[in-house]
PDB file of C-alpha atoms in Angstrom:
ATOM      1  CA  MET W  20      74.200 168.573  11.691  1.00 41.00           C
ATOM      2  CA  THR W  21      76.783 170.917  13.083  1.00 38.00           C
ATOM      3  CA  HIS W  22      77.870 174.175  11.575  1.00 38.00           C
ATOM      4  CA  GLN W  23      81.266 172.604  10.718  1.00 37.00           C
ATOM      5  CA  ASP W  24      79.590 169.734   8.838  1.00 35.00           C
ATOM      6  CA  GLN W  25      77.383 172.154   6.959  1.00 34.00           C
ATOM      7  CA  THR W  26      80.344 174.313   5.958  1.00 33.00           C
ATOM      8  CA  HIS W  27      82.139 171.214   4.706  1.00 34.00           C
ATOM      9  CA  THR W  28      79.177 170.006   2.683  1.00 36.00           C
ATOM     10  CA  THR W  29      78.470 173.274   1.166  1.00 38.00           C
ATOM     11  CA  GLU W  30      81.926 173.904  -0.424  1.00 44.00           C
ATOM     12  CA  THR W  31      81.712 175.542  -3.805  1.00 45.00           C
ATOM     13  CA  PRO W  32      83.245 173.745  -6.815  1.00 49.00           C
ATOM     14  CA  GLY W  33      85.854 176.574  -7.087  1.00 51.00           C
ATOM     15  CA  ALA W  34      87.015 175.890  -3.481  1.00 48.00           C
ATOM     16  CA  ARG W  35      87.328 172.155  -4.194  1.00 48.00           C
ATOM     17  CA  ARG W  36      89.463 172.858  -7.316  1.00 50.00           C
ATOM     18  CA  SER W  37      91.643 175.226  -5.203  1.00 52.00           C
ATOM     19  CA  ASP W  38      92.204 172.489  -2.563  1.00 54.00           C
ATOM     20  CA  ARG W  39      93.042 169.949  -5.293  1.00 51.00           C
ATOM     21  CA  ARG W  40      95.579 172.325  -6.803  1.00 51.00           C
ATOM     22  CA  ARG W  41      97.227 172.811  -3.386  1.00 51.00           C
ATOM     23  CA  HIS W  42      97.327 169.012  -2.921  1.00 51.00           C
ATOM     24  CA  VAL W  43      98.893 168.565  -6.369  1.00 48.00           C
ATOM     25  CA  VAL W  44     101.484 171.262  -5.663  1.00 47.00           C
ATOM     26  CA  ARG W  45     102.344 169.745  -2.273  1.00 52.00           C
ATOM     27  CA  THR W  46     102.714 166.303  -3.824  1.00 49.00           C
ATOM     28  CA  ALA W  47     104.918 167.651  -6.615  1.00 47.00           C
ATOM     29  CA  LEU W  48     107.133 169.449  -4.062  1.00 45.00           C
ATOM     30  CA  ALA W  49     107.414 166.302  -2.012  1.00 46.00           C
ATOM     31  CA  VAL W  50     108.428 164.206  -5.072  1.00 43.00           C
ATOM     32  CA  ALA W  51     110.991 166.887  -6.153  1.00 44.00           C
ATOM     33  CA  THR W  52     112.423 167.051  -2.644  1.00 42.00           C
ATOM     34  CA  ALA W  53     112.722 163.274  -2.474  1.00 42.00           C
ATOM     35  CA  ALA W  54     114.390 163.209  -5.915  1.00 42.00           C
ATOM     36  CA  GLY W  55     116.798 165.944  -4.812  1.00 42.00           C
ATOM     37  CA  LEU W  56     117.685 164.052  -1.655  1.00 39.00           C
ATOM     38  CA  GLY W  57     118.194 160.946  -3.757  1.00 41.00           C
ATOM     39  CA  ILE W  58     120.559 162.761  -6.085  1.00 35.00           C
ATOM     40  CA  ALA W  59     122.424 164.222  -3.137  1.00 41.00           C
ATOM     41  CA  GLY W  60     122.666 160.811  -1.517  1.00 41.00           C
ATOM     42  CA  ALA W  61     123.949 159.289  -4.733  1.00 40.00           C
ATOM     43  CA  GLY W  62     126.628 162.010  -4.856  1.00 42.00           C
ATOM     44  CA  VAL W  63     127.717 161.192  -1.337  1.00 43.00           C
ATOM     45  CA  ALA W  64     127.777 157.497  -2.191  1.00 42.00           C
ATOM     46  CA  ARG W  65     129.925 158.107  -5.271  1.00 43.00           C
ATOM     47  CA  ALA W  66     132.283 160.395  -3.230  1.00 49.00           C
ATOM     48  CA  GLY W  67     132.536 157.794  -0.475  1.00 53.00           C
ATOM     49  CA  GLY W  68     133.341 155.075  -3.006  1.00 57.00           C
ATOM     50  CA  ALA W  69     136.290 157.032  -4.557  1.00 66.00           C
ATOM     51  CA  ALA W  70     139.646 155.258  -4.339  1.00 70.00           C
ATOM     52  CA  ALA W  71     141.808 156.220  -1.402  1.00 75.00           C
ATOM     53  CA  PRO W  72     145.080 157.985  -2.237  1.00 84.00           C
ATOM     54  CA  ALA W  73     148.300 155.947  -2.283  1.00 90.00           C
ATOM     55  CA  PRO W  74     150.158 155.932   1.083  1.00 95.00           C
ATOM     56  CA  THR W  75     153.572 157.462   1.699  1.00 96.00           C
ATOM     57  CA  CYS W  76     156.317 154.982   0.921  1.00 97.00           C
ATOM     58  CA  SER W  77     157.451 153.118   4.068  1.00 96.00           C
ATOM     59  CA  VAL W  78     161.100 152.504   4.800  1.00 97.00           C
ATOM     60  CA  SER W  79     160.547 148.754   4.743  1.00 96.00           C
ATOM     61  CA  GLY W  80     159.099 149.051   1.237  1.00 97.00           C
ATOM     62  CA  LEU W  81     162.102 150.896  -0.229  1.00 98.00           C
ATOM     63  CA  THR W  82     165.675 150.003  -1.057  1.00 98.00           C
ATOM     64  CA  ALA W  83     168.461 152.623  -1.201  1.00 98.00           C
ATOM     65  CA  SER W  84     171.431 152.383  -3.490  1.00 98.00           C
ATOM     66  CA  PHE W  85     174.058 154.507  -5.219  1.00 98.00           C
ATOM     67  CA  GLY W  86     173.983 155.149  -8.951  1.00 97.00           C
ATOM     68  CA  GLU W  87     176.524 157.187 -10.837  1.00 96.00           C
ATOM     69  CA  THR W  88     179.556 158.503  -8.950  1.00 95.00           C
ATOM     70  CA  LEU W  89     180.472 162.178  -9.618  1.00 95.00           C
ATOM     71  CA  ALA W  90     183.859 163.881  -9.412  1.00 89.00           C
ATOM     72  CA  GLY W  91     185.250 167.237 -10.350  1.00 76.00           C
ATOM     73  CA  GLY W  92     187.629 170.031  -9.632  1.00 75.00           C
ATOM     74  CA  MET W  93     188.082 171.927  -6.386  1.00 81.00           C
ATOM     75  CA  ASN W  94     187.815 168.738  -4.312  1.00 89.00           C
ATOM     76  CA  HIS W  95     184.154 168.166  -5.094  1.00 93.00           C
ATOM     77  CA  GLN W  96     182.667 164.730  -5.011  1.00 95.00           C
ATOM     78  CA  GLY W  97     179.116 163.362  -5.372  1.00 97.00           C
ATOM     79  CA  VAL W  98     176.871 160.412  -6.100  1.00 98.00           C
ATOM     80  CA  VAL W  99     173.412 159.786  -7.386  1.00 98.00           C
ATOM     81  CA  LEU W 100     171.154 158.269  -4.700  1.00 98.00           C
ATOM     82  CA  LYS W 101     168.329 155.947  -5.780  1.00 98.00           C
ATOM     83  CA  LEU W 102     165.246 154.898  -3.789  1.00 98.00           C
ATOM     84  CA  LYS W 103     163.284 152.032  -5.289  1.00 98.00           C
ATOM     85  CA  ASN W 104     159.787 150.829  -4.349  1.00 98.00           C
ATOM     86  CA  THR W 105     160.147 147.124  -3.493  1.00 97.00           C
ATOM     87  CA  GLY W 106     156.809 146.917  -1.758  1.00 95.00           C
ATOM     88  CA  THR W 107     153.639 145.343  -3.121  1.00 94.00           C
ATOM     89  CA  ARG W 108     151.662 148.491  -3.786  1.00 95.00           C
ATOM     90  CA  THR W 109     152.044 151.967  -5.250  1.00 97.00           C
ATOM     91  CA  CYS W 110     153.260 154.596  -2.769  1.00 97.00           C
ATOM     92  CA  LEU W 111     154.183 158.335  -2.704  1.00 98.00           C
ATOM     93  CA  LEU W 112     157.340 160.316  -1.888  1.00 98.00           C
ATOM     94  CA  ARG W 113     157.813 164.083  -1.732  1.00 98.00           C
ATOM     95  CA  GLY W 114     160.717 166.315  -0.796  1.00 98.00           C
ATOM     96  CA  TYR W 115     164.249 165.705   0.362  1.00 98.00           C
ATOM     97  CA  PRO W 116     165.963 162.679   1.878  1.00 98.00           C
ATOM     98  CA  GLY W 117     167.556 163.100   5.239  1.00 98.00           C
ATOM     99  CA  LEU W 118     171.262 162.167   5.429  1.00 98.00           C
ATOM    100  CA  GLY W 119     173.637 161.310   8.221  1.00 98.00           C
ATOM    101  CA  LEU W 120     177.183 159.884   8.635  1.00 98.00           C
ATOM    102  CA  GLU W 121     178.305 156.862  10.672  1.00 98.00           C
ATOM    103  CA  ASN W 122     181.732 155.510  11.557  1.00 97.00           C
ATOM    104  CA  ALA W 123     182.832 151.911  11.116  1.00 97.00           C
ATOM    105  CA  SER W 124     181.085 150.970  14.417  1.00 98.00           C
ATOM    106  CA  HIS W 125     177.792 152.502  13.164  1.00 97.00           C
ATOM    107  CA  ARG W 126     178.060 155.362  15.639  1.00 97.00           C
ATOM    108  CA  THR W 127     176.542 158.576  14.399  1.00 97.00           C
ATOM    109  CA  LEU W 128     179.025 161.299  13.455  1.00 96.00           C
ATOM    110  CA  THR W 129     178.519 165.035  13.435  1.00 95.00           C
ATOM    111  CA  SER W 130     177.121 166.094  10.019  1.00 96.00           C
ATOM    112  CA  HIS W 131     174.978 168.748   8.423  1.00 97.00           C
ATOM    113  CA  THR W 132     172.644 168.211   5.536  1.00 97.00           C
ATOM    114  CA  HIS W 133     171.891 171.199   3.215  1.00 98.00           C
ATOM    115  CA  TRP W 134     168.772 170.852   0.947  1.00 98.00           C
ATOM    116  CA  GLY W 135     168.834 172.532  -2.476  1.00 98.00           C
ATOM    117  CA  ASP W 136     171.192 172.858  -5.413  1.00 98.00           C
ATOM    118  CA  THR W 137     174.496 170.905  -5.373  1.00 97.00           C
ATOM    119  CA  TRP W 138     177.763 171.272  -7.249  1.00 95.00           C
ATOM    120  CA  TYR W 139     176.490 168.778  -9.855  1.00 96.00           C
ATOM    121  CA  ALA W 140     172.783 169.502 -10.177  1.00 97.00           C
ATOM    122  CA  ARG W 141     170.039 172.079  -9.705  1.00 98.00           C
ATOM    123  CA  SER W 142     167.443 170.849  -7.249  1.00 98.00           C
ATOM    124  CA  PRO W 143     164.040 170.234  -8.823  1.00 98.00           C
ATOM    125  CA  ALA W 144     160.964 171.661  -7.122  1.00 97.00           C
ATOM    126  CA  LYS W 145     159.424 169.506  -4.404  1.00 96.00           C
ATOM    127  CA  THR W 146     156.862 167.310  -6.172  1.00 97.00           C
ATOM    128  CA  THR W 147     154.728 164.409  -5.057  1.00 97.00           C
ATOM    129  CA  LEU W 148     156.141 161.381  -6.826  1.00 98.00           C
ATOM    130  CA  THR W 149     154.131 158.227  -7.427  1.00 97.00           C
ATOM    131  CA  LEU W 150     156.198 155.083  -7.330  1.00 98.00           C
ATOM    132  CA  ARG W 151     154.627 151.957  -8.728  1.00 97.00           C
ATOM    133  CA  LYS W 152     156.108 148.610  -7.640  1.00 97.00           C
ATOM    134  CA  GLY W 153     159.708 148.433  -9.019  1.00 97.00           C
ATOM    135  CA  GLN W 154     159.935 152.141  -9.851  1.00 98.00           C
ATOM    136  CA  SER W 155     162.797 154.370  -8.619  1.00 98.00           C
ATOM    137  CA  VAL W 156     163.400 158.041  -7.875  1.00 98.00           C
ATOM    138  CA  GLU W 157     166.728 159.784  -7.309  1.00 98.00           C
ATOM    139  CA  ALA W 158     168.497 162.687  -5.640  1.00 98.00           C
ATOM    140  CA  VAL W 159     172.034 164.018  -6.093  1.00 98.00           C
ATOM    141  CA  ILE W 160     174.347 164.177  -3.080  1.00 98.00           C
ATOM    142  CA  ALA W 161     177.543 166.288  -3.075  1.00 98.00           C
ATOM    143  CA  TRP W 162     180.326 167.110  -0.594  1.00 96.00           C
ATOM    144  CA  THR W 163     183.958 168.348  -0.590  1.00 94.00           C
ATOM    145  CA  HIS W 164     187.032 166.604   0.722  1.00 88.00           C
ATOM    146  CA  ALA W 165     190.213 168.624   0.889  1.00 74.00           C
ATOM    147  CA  ASN W 166     192.726 165.996   2.034  1.00 65.00           C
ATOM    148  CA  THR W 167     192.495 162.887   4.146  1.00 63.00           C
ATOM    149  CA  GLY W 168     192.747 163.847   7.758  1.00 60.00           C
ATOM    150  CA  THR W 169     192.314 167.569   7.163  1.00 70.00           C
ATOM    151  CA  SER W 170     191.206 169.467  10.285  1.00 76.00           C
ATOM    152  CA  GLY W 171     187.412 169.532  10.355  1.00 82.00           C
ATOM    153  CA  ALA W 172     187.055 166.570   8.024  1.00 89.00           C
ATOM    154  CA  VAL W 173     184.839 163.660   9.086  1.00 92.00           C
ATOM    155  CA  HIS W 174     185.867 160.106   8.154  1.00 92.00           C
ATOM    156  CA  ALA W 175     182.675 158.212   7.489  1.00 95.00           C
ATOM    157  CA  SER W 176     182.141 154.518   6.782  1.00 97.00           C
ATOM    158  CA  TYR W 177     178.389 154.584   6.259  1.00 98.00           C
ATOM    159  CA  LEU W 178     175.700 156.989   5.089  1.00 98.00           C
ATOM    160  CA  GLN W 179     172.209 157.049   6.717  1.00 98.00           C
ATOM    161  CA  VAL W 180     169.396 157.768   4.218  1.00 98.00           C
ATOM    162  CA  THR W 181     166.033 158.707   5.652  1.00 98.00           C
ATOM    163  CA  PRO W 182     163.177 158.934   3.108  1.00 98.00           C
ATOM    164  CA  PRO W 183     160.876 161.928   3.302  1.00 97.00           C
ATOM    165  CA  ALA W 184     158.317 161.701   6.140  1.00 94.00           C
ATOM    166  CA  ALA W 185     160.048 158.647   7.646  1.00 96.00           C
ATOM    167  CA  THR W 186     161.416 158.213  11.152  1.00 94.00           C
ATOM    168  CA  SER W 187     163.929 155.435  10.390  1.00 96.00           C
ATOM    169  CA  HIS W 188     166.610 155.022   7.760  1.00 97.00           C
ATOM    170  CA  LYS W 189     168.499 152.831   5.339  1.00 98.00           C
ATOM    171  CA  THR W 190     172.286 152.462   5.680  1.00 98.00           C
ATOM    172  CA  LEU W 191     174.673 152.395   2.782  1.00 98.00           C
ATOM    173  CA  LYS W 192     178.504 151.813   2.742  1.00 98.00           C
ATOM    174  CA  PHE W 193     180.133 155.271   2.368  1.00 98.00           C
ATOM    175  CA  PRO W 194     183.895 155.177   3.040  1.00 95.00           C
ATOM    176  CA  GLU W 195     184.512 158.890   2.430  1.00 94.00           C
ATOM    177  CA  TRP W 196     186.156 161.925   4.034  1.00 93.00           C
ATOM    178  CA  VAL W 197     183.601 164.782   4.211  1.00 94.00           C
ATOM    179  CA  ASP W 198     184.829 168.314   4.994  1.00 94.00           C
ATOM    180  CA  HIS W 199     183.133 169.509   8.258  1.00 93.00           C
ATOM    181  CA  GLY W 200     180.503 166.720   7.781  1.00 95.00           C
ATOM    182  CA  ASP W 201     178.689 168.944   5.255  1.00 97.00           C
ATOM    183  CA  LEU W 202     176.462 167.207   2.751  1.00 98.00           C
ATOM    184  CA  GLN W 203     174.310 168.807   0.051  1.00 98.00           C
ATOM    185  CA  VAL W 204     171.344 167.013  -1.489  1.00 98.00           C
ATOM    186  CA  THR W 205     168.621 167.831  -4.062  1.00 98.00           C
ATOM    187  CA  ALA W 206     164.916 167.061  -3.748  1.00 98.00           C
ATOM    188  CA  LEU W 207     163.789 163.672  -5.108  1.00 98.00           C
ATOM    189  CA  ALA W 208     162.744 163.398  -8.785  1.00 98.00           C
ATOM    190  CA  TYR W 209     162.311 160.650 -11.342  1.00 98.00           C
ATOM    191  CA  HIS W 210     165.518 161.802 -13.009  1.00 98.00           C
ATOM    192  CA  ILE W 211     167.965 164.656 -12.297  1.00 97.00           C
ATOM    193  CA  PRO W 212     170.382 165.758 -15.029  1.00 96.00           C
ATOM    194  CA  VAL W 213     173.926 166.168 -13.688  1.00 95.00           C
ATOM    195  CA  THR W 214     177.048 168.042 -14.855  1.00 90.00           C
ATOM    196  CA  HIS W 215     180.533 166.526 -14.483  1.00 78.00           C
TER     197      HIS W 215
END
């Protein structure tokens, strides 16, 4: 019998109990660690299974139209622009529409779009708007027109409407004179109160 074997066979009862305690503690730690990892894994699985956010509305999934026409003193004119979700799923819009003018041949005319308050409405804050299928949002467009043919006035036939975050546009009939090609437009909202 070797010295090692002898040492092993001559362990005291107290030493055996101490080893057993260490083994129980190690086992308990292993179980707790595994349980913790399981909980963490479940958290990751739940997070991974969360619904993806709705996409930005595509130009092909929207229609553009005019709502109420607006008139007033000092040669001001305006119109409510509406964008409607005609796609098959919910989508998001945030911010201001882009605008541009075209002549009767659909050639782009010089114009300038100013984002913010207009003669007819205060601009709401930029907000992410959720459009379910069939739901609409609006913006208020305004411009001035001194007299037909006034120097610096642009004679348009169409209005280009570019939804926020888009790279293409919708085109609406817009037979208007616009002083210096300047257009003002509010941010999009579900509804914008106007003054006449």
